[in-house]
Amino acid sequence: MITREHCAALDAADPLAHCRARFDLPPDTIYLDGNSLGAMPANVPARIRRALEQEWAHGLIRSWNDADWYPAPQRTGNRIATLIGAGRDEVIVADSTSVNLFKVLVAATRMRPGRPVILAERTNFPTDVYVADSVAEMTGRELRCVDPADVLGAIDETVAIVSLTHVNYKSGWCYDMAQVTRRAREAGALIVWDLCHSAGAMPVRLNDCGVDFAVGCGYKYLNGGPGAPAFVFVASRHLAQVRQPLTGWHGHARPFAFTHDYEPHPGIDRMLTGTAPQLGVIALESALEAFDGVDLDVLRAKSVALGNLFIDLADQQLAGLGCRLASPRDPRERGSQVSLAHEEGYAIMQALIARNVIGDFRAPDILRFGFAPLYVRYVDIWDTIAALEDIVRTGAWNTEAFKTRKSVT
Amino acid sequence: MITREHCAALDAADPLAHCRARFDLPPDTIYLDGNSLGAMPANVPARIRRALEQEWAHGLIRSWNDADWYPAPQRTGNRIATLIGAGRDEVIVADSTSVNLFKVLVAATRMRPGRPVILAERTNFPTDVYVADSVAEMTGRELRCVDPADVLGAIDETVAIVSLTHVNYKSGWCYDMAQVTRRAREAGALIVWDLCHSAGAMPVRLNDCGVDFAVGCGYKYLNGGPGAPAFVFVASRHLAQVRQPLTGWHGHARPFAFTHDYEPHPGIDRMLTGTAPQLGVIALESALEAFDGVDLDVLRAKSVALGNLFIDLADQQLAGLGCRLASPRDPRERGSQVSLAHEEGYAIMQALIARNVIGDFRAPDILRFGFAPLYVRYVDIWDTIAALEDIVRTGAWNTEAFKTRKSVT
């Protein structure tokens, strides 16, 4: 029998417990939705205030040089590189994940002209499939979507690109990146990994695995703020030949020469398009300081422990209440979230949120709980399961207020 | 003989003089670079602080609903619509100008399948040409670039799209939008206007002119902050058939249904791609309050008067000093900037900036001065020309410090 005291003891022994103070969290709230919008690192407002009141208002245009705005996407990319197993100058911050995925997929098709197939999977985050579909249409390829279990078998010499998300947004199911990447390389295909649900939550080893391209999000486990700019990784061995289609001036070798002809920057800057969303880049750059000194293996160990605790407590407290585990039980197959399925999932999640326990809902029936190891405590897991048990057992979810859908779920 | 006293009298009579207090400007600086990065509206920091400390930190994910984050791109687009002669729900804020141009150009080619040519012009801002070139490559069209004077004559039945910038970034030369749009429509071509250097500086009458598509920038005369999100306009008559290629989930009819198939939103939201860069959108939305109660014809009248004054003073003070007017003398052909050419333009501009008179330089020899009518004063023009005269007459620009190029010019 797991008790709250046991959870409190785990917190007392947690080597990452001190990191929670790096965030400005509401004291009365349990936040298990950092996989949707990461919590705010406490240092961000002062940095943004300086960017506004000194750099923008008083430095004005000079701040692109004098406040080092111009190299911020590169600098921030290099910080992210250390979290995802990439080298220096292989990662840059730009645009949104969807836009970066478009760039990378088109660039990859151009590197595999003779191969007709873009391979994706059915349960991927929809935007990845929509973008791959658009790229397939524009480049005359076929988008082939298969079940996750069939991906390895579907990689053959017809495949130009394998486009997958490392950790599934709904189930938290995690691919074996090394295995799938190896299979893609053996078949001569290029691989693109979407790291939205893994970057900042677990070690990612892009170069160890030989990955070609990756994209990911700045506003989930990287805590960059709402709609934070995304990032894009290109393995250095590909940089010289990558031709991406969104050829804005910031990807040019000499943007301020204003030449009529596009000449891509020799390095990772060629993945840029327009002017960087500077306030967002600055927020993300300062937010990443929350990872200072954090060992990613320790981070992962805590993430696994939080997930295991959640599942054990769900087994203990929720048996017979209509909740089904919708994530892998084996932590080696799981990212940093656990999902439960319940046919009244939407209303149950609204009832939980009304008690200041915040997870989120994903259609049709998924209650999703994300564990950001920098600020989630073991007692948070205990309190969440206790609230969930009470809500489901008493039927507290069963009111119009909780059943009415909001625009953003 | 124009005197500084005359300029001060013009300021005293200026119906927009009160708008300057809406900005946080350094007291010792003359800022004539609002066409590159607009000055900071004084209300922005408080709004951003609330977005950070209350909405993000304490509202967390709930703020997408509770702080009305989700509809901010639409709301902000509707504000911009009133500045550019567009209707409600024809404008939305998203991504960068370059990215939006890509969306619009691809969408337009799909609406003119039988026509082989994308028509642009040689002196356009380079990013517009680079993006058009990429779209031409991806859609199997020919990009034809002509001189500005040859645009009207080049519009024929082979042309699918005419892609132009309303006001030229270097010279300030302004197209007759009504005339060129009419010619494009007569020839059955679609027209795309880039409003980067006109939105917020002068009235733009998109619907009066029958324009099909437009894009533009949030960080110049709209004062949205460094790298502010851009906007995109689609005439309502086209919305139902527009298919843009960056099919991210926020352009979906029901993003939170997470369906496998892409179904574009019925309205302007279909131009969205990923999650909006929310901090940037919020800064831009609050910045636009600087236009509250401003009559755009009054704004234009002041802009013209500032430009005329600049030219008259340049004639009076700079004759024989090697400066050449590089903008149209006729204000009907000019946007809200005046450019001077000088072979030592780079160093001269650095010397000016060292005296806190801020314009910018555009290769190879252009000194560019932008007049944001909400905060530029007539005496600023006088003081700028006086400083310029002194720098050129004394050769104060002729030092290594001023000749050394910076990364951002």
Tab-separated table of N, CA, C and O in Angstrom, chain A residues 24 26 31 33 36 38 40 45 52-53 56-58 60-62 65 69-70 98 102 122 125-127 130 134 137 219 223 225-227 243 245-249 252 256 258-262 275-278 356 358 362 407-408, chain B residues 24 26 31 33 36 38 40 45 52-53 56-58 60-62 65 69-70 102 122 125-127 130 134 137 219 223 225-227 243 245-249 252 256 258-262 275-278 356 358 362 407-408:
chain	number	residue	atom	x	y	z
A	24	ASP	N	7.977	29.673	-11.415
A	24	ASP	CA	6.928	30.423	-10.737
A	24	ASP	C	5.633	29.632	-10.925
A	24	ASP	O	4.983	29.715	-11.963
A	26	PRO	N	1.794	28.426	-9.358
A	26	PRO	CA	0.766	28.820	-8.394
A	26	PRO	C	0.779	27.839	-7.226
A	26	PRO	O	0.796	26.620	-7.435
A	31	TYR	N	0.374	20.765	-11.339
A	31	TYR	CA	0.454	20.983	-12.784
A	31	TYR	C	1.059	19.787	-13.492
A	31	TYR	O	2.275	19.566	-13.431
A	33	ASP	N	0.547	19.297	-16.836
A	33	ASP	CA	0.314	19.573	-18.254
A	33	ASP	C	1.509	20.296	-18.877
A	33	ASP	O	1.369	21.013	-19.868
A	36	SER	N	2.071	20.114	-22.482
A	36	SER	CA	1.277	20.922	-23.402
A	36	SER	C	1.792	22.363	-23.363
A	36	SER	O	2.079	22.952	-24.402
A	38	GLY	N	4.658	24.182	-20.838
A	38	GLY	CA	5.545	24.122	-19.681
A	38	GLY	C	5.312	25.287	-18.728
A	38	GLY	O	4.865	26.359	-19.143
A	40	MET	N	6.263	28.376	-16.093
A	40	MET	CA	7.134	29.524	-16.359
A	40	MET	C	8.364	29.535	-15.454
A	40	MET	O	8.236	29.653	-14.228
A	45	PRO	N	10.402	36.684	-16.598
A	45	PRO	CA	9.847	38.050	-16.653
A	45	PRO	C	10.911	39.152	-16.568
A	45	PRO	O	10.819	40.144	-17.294
A	52	LEU	N	12.283	44.417	-23.329
A	52	LEU	CA	11.310	45.426	-23.743
A	52	LEU	C	11.796	46.834	-23.401
A	52	LEU	O	11.928	47.695	-24.267
A	53	GLU	N	12.055	47.067	-22.121
A	53	GLU	CA	12.232	48.443	-21.640
A	53	GLU	C	13.612	49.004	-21.961
A	53	GLU	O	13.756	50.218	-22.138
A	56	TRP	N	14.495	46.997	-26.565
A	56	TRP	CA	13.610	47.486	-27.629
A	56	TRP	C	13.397	49.000	-27.481
A	56	TRP	O	13.728	49.769	-28.388
A	57	ALA	N	12.876	49.417	-26.332
A	57	ALA	CA	12.464	50.822	-26.212
A	57	ALA	C	13.647	51.774	-26.367
A	57	ALA	O	13.553	52.773	-27.074
A	58	HIS	N	14.760	51.478	-25.724
A	58	HIS	CA	15.863	52.444	-25.727
A	58	HIS	C	17.000	52.061	-26.659
A	58	HIS	O	17.641	52.915	-27.244
A	60	LEU	N	16.452	50.230	-29.339
A	60	LEU	CA	15.802	50.281	-30.657
A	60	LEU	C	16.521	49.365	-31.649
A	60	LEU	O	16.976	48.302	-31.269
A	61	ILE	N	16.606	49.765	-32.891
A	61	ILE	CA	17.171	48.885	-33.922
A	61	ILE	C	18.602	48.457	-33.588
A	61	ILE	O	19.049	47.380	-33.998
A	62	ARG	N	19.314	49.273	-32.813
A	62	ARG	CA	20.702	48.948	-32.464
A	62	ARG	C	20.822	47.627	-31.718
A	62	ARG	O	21.884	47.005	-31.690
A	65	ASN	N	22.407	44.342	-32.968
A	65	ASN	CA	23.837	44.160	-32.722
A	65	ASN	C	24.165	44.238	-31.233
A	65	ASN	O	24.758	43.330	-30.666
A	69	TRP	N	20.847	40.381	-30.233
A	69	TRP	CA	19.613	39.736	-30.682
A	69	TRP	C	19.880	38.822	-31.883
A	69	TRP	O	19.305	37.752	-31.990
A	70	TYR	N	20.737	39.321	-32.783
A	70	TYR	CA	20.856	38.615	-34.058
A	70	TYR	C	21.272	37.146	-33.886
A	70	TYR	O	20.665	36.256	-34.497
A	98	SER	N	5.536	22.821	-37.011
A	98	SER	CA	4.916	22.469	-38.298
A	98	SER	C	5.691	23.072	-39.464
A	98	SER	O	5.937	22.404	-40.480
A	102	PHE	N	7.888	21.078	-42.401
A	102	PHE	CA	7.734	21.273	-43.852
A	102	PHE	C	9.104	21.485	-44.499
A	102	PHE	O	9.429	20.862	-45.514
A	122	ARG	N	0.017	6.246	-38.470
A	122	ARG	CA	-1.369	6.674	-38.290
A	122	ARG	C	-1.624	7.399	-36.986
A	122	ARG	O	-2.516	8.236	-36.915
A	125	PHE	N	0.977	12.749	-34.176
A	125	PHE	CA	0.274	14.002	-33.954
A	125	PHE	C	-0.235	14.486	-35.313
A	125	PHE	O	0.518	14.514	-36.293
A	126	PRO	N	-1.514	14.863	-35.385
A	126	PRO	CA	-2.096	15.153	-36.699
A	126	PRO	C	-1.297	16.152	-37.540
A	126	PRO	O	-1.157	15.971	-38.748
A	127	THR	N	-0.767	17.201	-36.937
A	127	THR	CA	-0.101	18.213	-37.756
A	127	THR	C	1.045	17.593	-38.539
A	127	THR	O	1.312	17.983	-39.680
A	130	TYR	N	-0.550	15.983	-41.522
A	130	TYR	CA	-1.047	16.995	-42.469
A	130	TYR	C	0.110	17.594	-43.273
A	130	TYR	O	0.012	17.790	-44.483
A	134	SER	N	0.946	17.319	-47.313
A	134	SER	CA	1.141	18.484	-48.181
A	134	SER	C	2.469	18.378	-48.931
A	134	SER	O	2.541	18.665	-50.133
A	137	GLU	N	2.154	15.868	-51.704
A	137	GLU	CA	1.436	16.436	-52.849
A	137	GLU	C	2.355	17.357	-53.671
A	137	GLU	O	2.395	17.285	-54.894
A	219	TYR	N	7.740	25.016	-26.333
A	219	TYR	CA	6.810	25.418	-25.259
A	219	TYR	C	6.331	24.278	-24.371
A	219	TYR	O	5.494	24.499	-23.505
A	223	ASN	N	9.797	24.709	-21.740
A	223	ASN	CA	9.242	25.789	-20.924
A	223	ASN	C	9.444	27.182	-21.517
A	223	ASN	O	9.622	28.160	-20.780
A	225	GLY	N	7.352	29.122	-23.055
A	225	GLY	CA	6.198	30.031	-23.056
A	225	GLY	C	5.246	29.735	-24.203
A	225	GLY	O	5.585	29.043	-25.153
A	226	PRO	N	4.027	30.299	-24.114
A	226	PRO	CA	2.983	29.975	-25.088
A	226	PRO	C	3.410	30.293	-26.521
A	226	PRO	O	3.753	31.426	-26.831
A	227	GLY	N	3.376	29.281	-27.380
A	227	GLY	CA	3.765	29.479	-28.773
A	227	GLY	C	5.229	29.804	-28.949
A	227	GLY	O	5.624	30.394	-29.954
A	243	ARG	N	18.654	21.753	-49.076
A	243	ARG	CA	17.953	22.876	-49.704
A	243	ARG	C	16.517	22.883	-49.200
A	243	ARG	O	15.706	22.062	-49.589
A	245	PRO	N	12.759	24.787	-48.616
A	245	PRO	CA	11.969	25.593	-49.556
A	245	PRO	C	11.546	26.966	-49.044
A	245	PRO	O	11.125	27.797	-49.842
A	246	LEU	N	11.625	27.213	-47.738
A	246	LEU	CA	11.158	28.516	-47.224
A	246	LEU	C	12.358	29.464	-47.163
A	246	LEU	O	12.928	29.748	-46.110
A	247	THR	N	12.718	29.942	-48.348
A	247	THR	CA	13.978	30.633	-48.566
A	247	THR	C	13.877	32.120	-48.225
A	247	THR	O	14.018	32.982	-49.086
A	248	GLY	N	13.631	32.404	-46.971
A	248	GLY	CA	13.597	33.801	-46.530
A	248	GLY	C	15.008	34.351	-46.344
A	248	GLY	O	15.987	33.603	-46.305
A	249	TRP	N	15.074	35.645	-46.197
A	249	TRP	CA	16.382	36.322	-46.191
A	249	TRP	C	17.258	35.940	-45.015
A	249	TRP	O	18.493	36.010	-45.124
A	252	HIS	N	19.820	33.291	-45.776
A	252	HIS	CA	20.792	33.638	-46.817
A	252	HIS	C	22.200	33.702	-46.220
A	252	HIS	O	22.376	33.998	-45.041
A	256	PHE	N	22.279	40.759	-45.265
A	256	PHE	CA	22.303	42.218	-45.363
A	256	PHE	C	23.062	42.711	-46.591
A	256	PHE	O	23.293	43.907	-46.741
A	258	PHE	N	21.568	41.961	-49.364
A	258	PHE	CA	20.350	42.182	-50.153
A	258	PHE	C	20.561	41.860	-51.630
A	258	PHE	O	20.242	42.660	-52.506
A	259	THR	N	21.139	40.701	-51.888
A	259	THR	CA	21.332	40.307	-53.283
A	259	THR	C	20.035	39.739	-53.854
A	259	THR	O	19.184	39.241	-53.122
A	260	HIS	N	19.941	39.803	-55.158
A	260	HIS	CA	18.732	39.338	-55.839
A	260	HIS	C	18.631	37.808	-55.805
A	260	HIS	O	17.528	37.250	-55.812
A	261	ASP	N	19.770	37.135	-55.787
A	261	ASP	CA	19.765	35.673	-55.843
A	261	ASP	C	19.972	35.052	-54.468
A	261	ASP	O	20.790	35.527	-53.682
A	262	TYR	N	19.248	33.983	-54.235
A	262	TYR	CA	19.341	33.302	-52.951
A	262	TYR	C	20.577	32.418	-52.916
A	262	TYR	O	20.781	31.582	-53.797
A	275	THR	N	12.539	37.052	-40.129
A	275	THR	CA	13.106	37.564	-38.887
A	275	THR	C	12.626	36.716	-37.709
A	275	THR	O	11.447	36.373	-37.633
A	276	ALA	N	13.539	36.394	-36.813
A	276	ALA	CA	13.188	35.547	-35.668
A	276	ALA	C	12.144	36.242	-34.783
A	276	ALA	O	12.199	37.456	-34.611
A	277	PRO	N	11.223	35.459	-34.225
A	277	PRO	CA	10.259	36.020	-33.264
A	277	PRO	C	10.984	36.301	-31.951
A	277	PRO	O	11.008	35.481	-31.046
A	278	GLN	N	11.601	37.486	-31.889
A	278	GLN	CA	12.650	37.743	-30.919
A	278	GLN	C	12.199	37.649	-29.459
A	278	GLN	O	12.919	37.106	-28.624
A	356	ASN	N	-8.061	22.384	-9.325
A	356	ASN	CA	-6.674	22.833	-9.507
A	356	ASN	C	-5.678	21.689	-9.679
A	356	ASN	O	-4.516	21.797	-9.297
A	358	ILE	N	-4.224	19.937	-12.828
A	358	ILE	CA	-4.295	20.211	-14.263
A	358	ILE	C	-3.543	19.173	-15.079
A	358	ILE	O	-2.323	19.054	-15.011
A	362	ARG	N	-7.456	14.480	-24.485
A	362	ARG	CA	-7.275	14.332	-25.921
A	362	ARG	C	-8.342	13.390	-26.443
A	362	ARG	O	-8.524	12.292	-25.892
A	407	SER	N	-13.140	25.829	-26.315
A	407	SER	CA	-12.506	25.864	-27.645
A	407	SER	C	-11.154	25.167	-27.642
A	407	SER	O	-10.786	24.504	-28.604
A	408	VAL	N	-10.385	25.329	-26.585
A	408	VAL	CA	-9.108	24.628	-26.486
A	408	VAL	C	-9.240	23.585	-25.395
A	408	VAL	O	-9.565	23.900	-24.259
B	24	ASP	N	7.323	54.791	-25.687
B	24	ASP	CA	8.442	54.934	-24.765
B	24	ASP	C	9.695	55.139	-25.617
B	24	ASP	O	10.274	54.171	-26.124
B	26	PRO	N	13.598	56.932	-26.130
B	26	PRO	CA	14.696	57.538	-25.359
B	26	PRO	C	14.714	59.042	-25.624
B	26	PRO	O	14.622	59.473	-26.774
B	31	TYR	N	14.562	59.102	-33.810
B	31	TYR	CA	14.398	57.750	-34.344
B	31	TYR	C	13.686	57.778	-35.693
B	31	TYR	O	12.472	57.973	-35.776
B	33	ASP	N	13.940	55.130	-37.860
B	33	ASP	CA	14.086	53.762	-38.344
B	33	ASP	C	12.886	52.902	-37.970
B	33	ASP	O	12.982	51.686	-37.849
B	36	SER	N	12.092	49.939	-39.927
B	36	SER	CA	12.845	48.695	-39.741
B	36	SER	C	12.387	48.014	-38.452
B	36	SER	O	12.026	46.837	-38.462
B	38	GLY	N	9.771	49.353	-35.408
B	38	GLY	CA	8.971	50.417	-34.813
B	38	GLY	C	9.323	50.630	-33.342
B	38	GLY	O	9.769	49.707	-32.664
B	40	MET	N	8.683	51.361	-29.289
B	40	MET	CA	7.836	50.577	-28.380
B	40	MET	C	6.668	51.398	-27.832
B	40	MET	O	6.882	52.381	-27.120
B	45	PRO	N	4.833	46.839	-22.128
B	45	PRO	CA	5.431	46.073	-21.017
B	45	PRO	C	4.428	45.619	-19.958
B	45	PRO	O	4.515	44.482	-19.478
B	52	LEU	N	2.797	37.182	-18.782
B	52	LEU	CA	3.782	36.274	-18.189
B	52	LEU	C	3.367	35.870	-16.777
B	52	LEU	O	3.202	34.687	-16.472
B	53	GLU	N	3.216	36.863	-15.909
B	53	GLU	CA	3.123	36.570	-14.479
B	53	GLU	C	1.755	36.061	-14.062
B	53	GLU	O	1.651	35.288	-13.106
B	56	TRP	N	0.469	33.173	-18.073
B	56	TRP	CA	1.301	31.982	-18.244
B	56	TRP	C	1.583	31.322	-16.894
B	56	TRP	O	1.230	30.152	-16.674
B	57	ALA	N	2.190	32.083	-15.966
B	57	ALA	CA	2.676	31.442	-14.734
B	57	ALA	C	1.522	30.870	-13.906
B	57	ALA	O	1.614	29.747	-13.410
B	58	HIS	N	0.440	31.617	-13.764
B	58	HIS	CA	-0.618	31.158	-12.864
B	58	HIS	C	-1.835	30.599	-13.592
B	58	HIS	O	-2.474	29.676	-13.120
B	60	LEU	N	-1.532	29.211	-16.562
B	60	LEU	CA	-0.971	28.028	-17.225
B	60	LEU	C	-1.800	27.663	-18.468
B	60	LEU	O	-2.272	28.564	-19.161
B	61	ILE	N	-1.954	26.406	-18.753
B	61	ILE	CA	-2.637	25.990	-19.989
B	61	ILE	C	-4.062	26.547	-20.070
B	61	ILE	O	-4.586	26.753	-21.171
B	62	ARG	N	-4.668	26.839	-18.939
B	62	ARG	CA	-6.050	27.348	-18.939
B	62	ARG	C	-6.181	28.668	-19.681
B	62	ARG	O	-7.266	29.044	-20.125
B	65	ASN	N	-7.967	29.329	-23.043
B	65	ASN	CA	-9.387	29.693	-22.981
B	65	ASN	C	-9.614	30.942	-22.123
B	65	ASN	O	-10.186	31.916	-22.570
B	69	TRP	N	-6.379	33.657	-25.150
B	69	TRP	CA	-5.201	33.547	-26.025
B	69	TRP	C	-5.587	32.991	-27.395
B	69	TRP	O	-5.065	33.424	-28.410
B	70	TYR	N	-6.478	31.997	-27.387
B	70	TYR	CA	-6.713	31.267	-28.620
B	70	TYR	C	-7.163	32.182	-29.763
B	70	TYR	O	-6.638	32.095	-30.869
B	102	PHE	N	4.951	32.566	-48.819
B	102	PHE	CA	5.010	31.216	-49.394
B	102	PHE	C	3.616	30.586	-49.452
B	102	PHE	O	3.203	30.041	-50.472
B	122	ARG	N	12.504	43.219	-60.078
B	122	ARG	CA	13.917	43.102	-59.725
B	122	ARG	C	14.313	43.840	-58.461
B	122	ARG	O	15.243	43.452	-57.777
B	125	PHE	N	12.099	43.617	-52.268
B	125	PHE	CA	12.864	43.133	-51.131
B	125	PHE	C	13.297	41.703	-51.440
B	125	PHE	O	12.475	40.871	-51.844
B	126	PRO	N	14.577	41.396	-51.238
B	126	PRO	CA	15.080	40.092	-51.691
B	126	PRO	C	14.272	38.896	-51.210
B	126	PRO	O	14.036	37.954	-51.972
B	127	THR	N	13.814	38.897	-49.966
B	127	THR	CA	13.119	37.709	-49.462
B	127	THR	C	11.897	37.388	-50.315
B	127	THR	O	11.574	36.222	-50.548
B	130	TYR	N	13.229	35.593	-53.323
B	130	TYR	CA	13.705	34.247	-52.966
B	130	TYR	C	12.515	33.296	-52.784
B	130	TYR	O	12.543	32.143	-53.237
B	134	SER	N	11.390	29.998	-55.000
B	134	SER	CA	11.181	28.667	-54.439
B	134	SER	C	9.797	28.136	-54.822
B	134	SER	O	9.647	26.960	-55.178
B	137	GLU	N	9.839	27.025	-58.388
B	137	GLU	CA	10.494	25.721	-58.530
B	137	GLU	C	9.557	24.592	-58.100
B	137	GLU	O	9.439	23.565	-58.775
B	219	TYR	N	6.376	44.349	-37.291
B	219	TYR	CA	7.380	45.039	-36.467
B	219	TYR	C	7.870	46.357	-37.025
B	219	TYR	O	8.774	46.947	-36.438
B	223	ASN	N	4.624	48.524	-35.069
B	223	ASN	CA	5.272	48.644	-33.763
B	223	ASN	C	5.078	47.437	-32.848
B	223	ASN	O	4.992	47.580	-31.628
B	225	GLY	N	7.137	45.042	-32.110
B	225	GLY	CA	8.315	44.522	-31.410
B	225	GLY	C	9.177	43.661	-32.302
B	225	GLY	O	8.732	43.211	-33.364
B	226	PRO	N	10.424	43.413	-31.874
B	226	PRO	CA	11.385	42.697	-32.719
B	226	PRO	C	10.879	41.316	-33.142
B	226	PRO	O	10.562	40.489	-32.302
B	227	GLY	N	10.811	41.111	-34.455
B	227	GLY	CA	10.324	39.827	-34.959
B	227	GLY	C	8.868	39.561	-34.668
B	227	GLY	O	8.439	38.401	-34.618
B	243	ARG	N	-6.180	26.918	-50.878
B	243	ARG	CA	-5.490	25.772	-50.280
B	243	ARG	C	-4.034	26.133	-50.117
B	243	ARG	O	-3.291	26.198	-51.088
B	245	PRO	N	-0.177	25.522	-48.436
B	245	PRO	CA	0.579	24.272	-48.276
B	245	PRO	C	1.097	23.983	-46.859
B	245	PRO	O	1.507	22.857	-46.595
B	246	LEU	N	1.104	24.989	-45.991
B	246	LEU	CA	1.659	24.756	-44.641
B	246	LEU	C	0.510	24.374	-43.715
B	246	LEU	O	0.038	25.146	-42.882
B	247	THR	N	0.087	23.125	-43.892
B	247	THR	CA	-1.154	22.630	-43.312
B	247	THR	C	-0.975	22.155	-41.874
B	247	THR	O	-1.159	20.974	-41.572
B	248	GLY	N	-0.640	23.081	-41.003
B	248	GLY	CA	-0.520	22.746	-39.589
B	248	GLY	C	-1.880	22.682	-38.918
B	248	GLY	O	-2.892	23.121	-39.471
B	249	TRP	N	-1.888	22.152	-37.723
B	249	TRP	CA	-3.165	21.863	-37.057
B	249	TRP	C	-3.989	23.104	-36.731
B	249	TRP	O	-5.218	23.014	-36.649
B	252	HIS	N	-6.673	23.887	-39.209
B	252	HIS	CA	-7.707	22.850	-39.370
B	252	HIS	C	-9.078	23.391	-38.913
B	252	HIS	O	-9.143	24.250	-38.049
B	256	PHE	N	-8.811	20.605	-32.380
B	256	PHE	CA	-8.788	19.783	-31.176
B	256	PHE	C	-9.610	18.501	-31.317
B	256	PHE	O	-9.824	17.775	-30.349
B	258	PHE	N	-8.334	16.453	-33.479
B	258	PHE	CA	-7.160	15.607	-33.756
B	258	PHE	C	-7.481	14.509	-34.758
B	258	PHE	O	-7.176	13.344	-34.541
B	259	THR	N	-8.131	14.891	-35.850
B	259	THR	CA	-8.444	13.908	-36.890
B	259	THR	C	-7.206	13.658	-37.745
B	259	THR	O	-6.327	14.509	-37.873
B	260	HIS	N	-7.185	12.499	-38.359
B	260	HIS	CA	-6.049	12.111	-39.188
B	260	HIS	C	-6.005	12.911	-40.500
B	260	HIS	O	-4.929	13.161	-41.057
B	261	ASP	N	-7.168	13.325	-41.000
B	261	ASP	CA	-7.222	14.029	-42.290
B	261	ASP	C	-7.360	15.531	-42.092
B	261	ASP	O	-8.099	15.993	-41.226
B	262	TYR	N	-6.657	16.251	-42.949
B	262	TYR	CA	-6.686	17.704	-42.872
B	262	TYR	C	-7.953	18.233	-43.530
B	262	TYR	O	-8.252	17.924	-44.678
B	275	THR	N	1.097	26.546	-33.616
B	275	THR	CA	0.636	27.374	-32.506
B	275	THR	C	1.166	28.801	-32.678
B	275	THR	O	2.320	28.999	-33.024
B	276	ALA	N	0.301	29.764	-32.445
B	276	ALA	CA	0.693	31.164	-32.608
B	276	ALA	C	1.819	31.525	-31.632
B	276	ALA	O	1.832	31.043	-30.499
B	277	PRO	N	2.759	32.369	-32.071
B	277	PRO	CA	3.808	32.864	-31.161
B	277	PRO	C	3.177	33.880	-30.213
B	277	PRO	O	3.186	35.077	-30.450
B	278	GLN	N	2.628	33.350	-29.126
B	278	GLN	CA	1.655	34.093	-28.342
B	278	GLN	C	2.208	35.369	-27.703
B	278	GLN	O	1.529	36.398	-27.690
B	356	ASN	N	23.157	59.666	-31.948
B	356	ASN	CA	21.774	59.330	-31.570
B	356	ASN	C	20.736	59.814	-32.573
B	356	ASN	O	19.603	60.157	-32.197
B	358	ILE	N	19.001	58.068	-35.581
B	358	ILE	CA	18.988	56.690	-36.071
B	358	ILE	C	18.153	56.540	-37.330
B	358	ILE	O	16.935	56.710	-37.317
B	362	ARG	N	21.217	50.711	-46.403
B	362	ARG	CA	20.926	49.554	-47.240
B	362	ARG	C	21.922	49.549	-48.390
B	362	ARG	O	22.102	50.566	-49.065
B	407	SER	N	27.178	43.091	-37.974
B	407	SER	CA	26.449	41.961	-38.575
B	407	SER	C	25.079	42.389	-39.098
B	407	SER	O	24.628	41.944	-40.134
B	408	VAL	N	24.392	43.236	-38.365
B	408	VAL	CA	23.104	43.735	-38.836
B	408	VAL	C	23.280	45.202	-39.185
B	408	VAL	O	23.711	45.999	-38.355
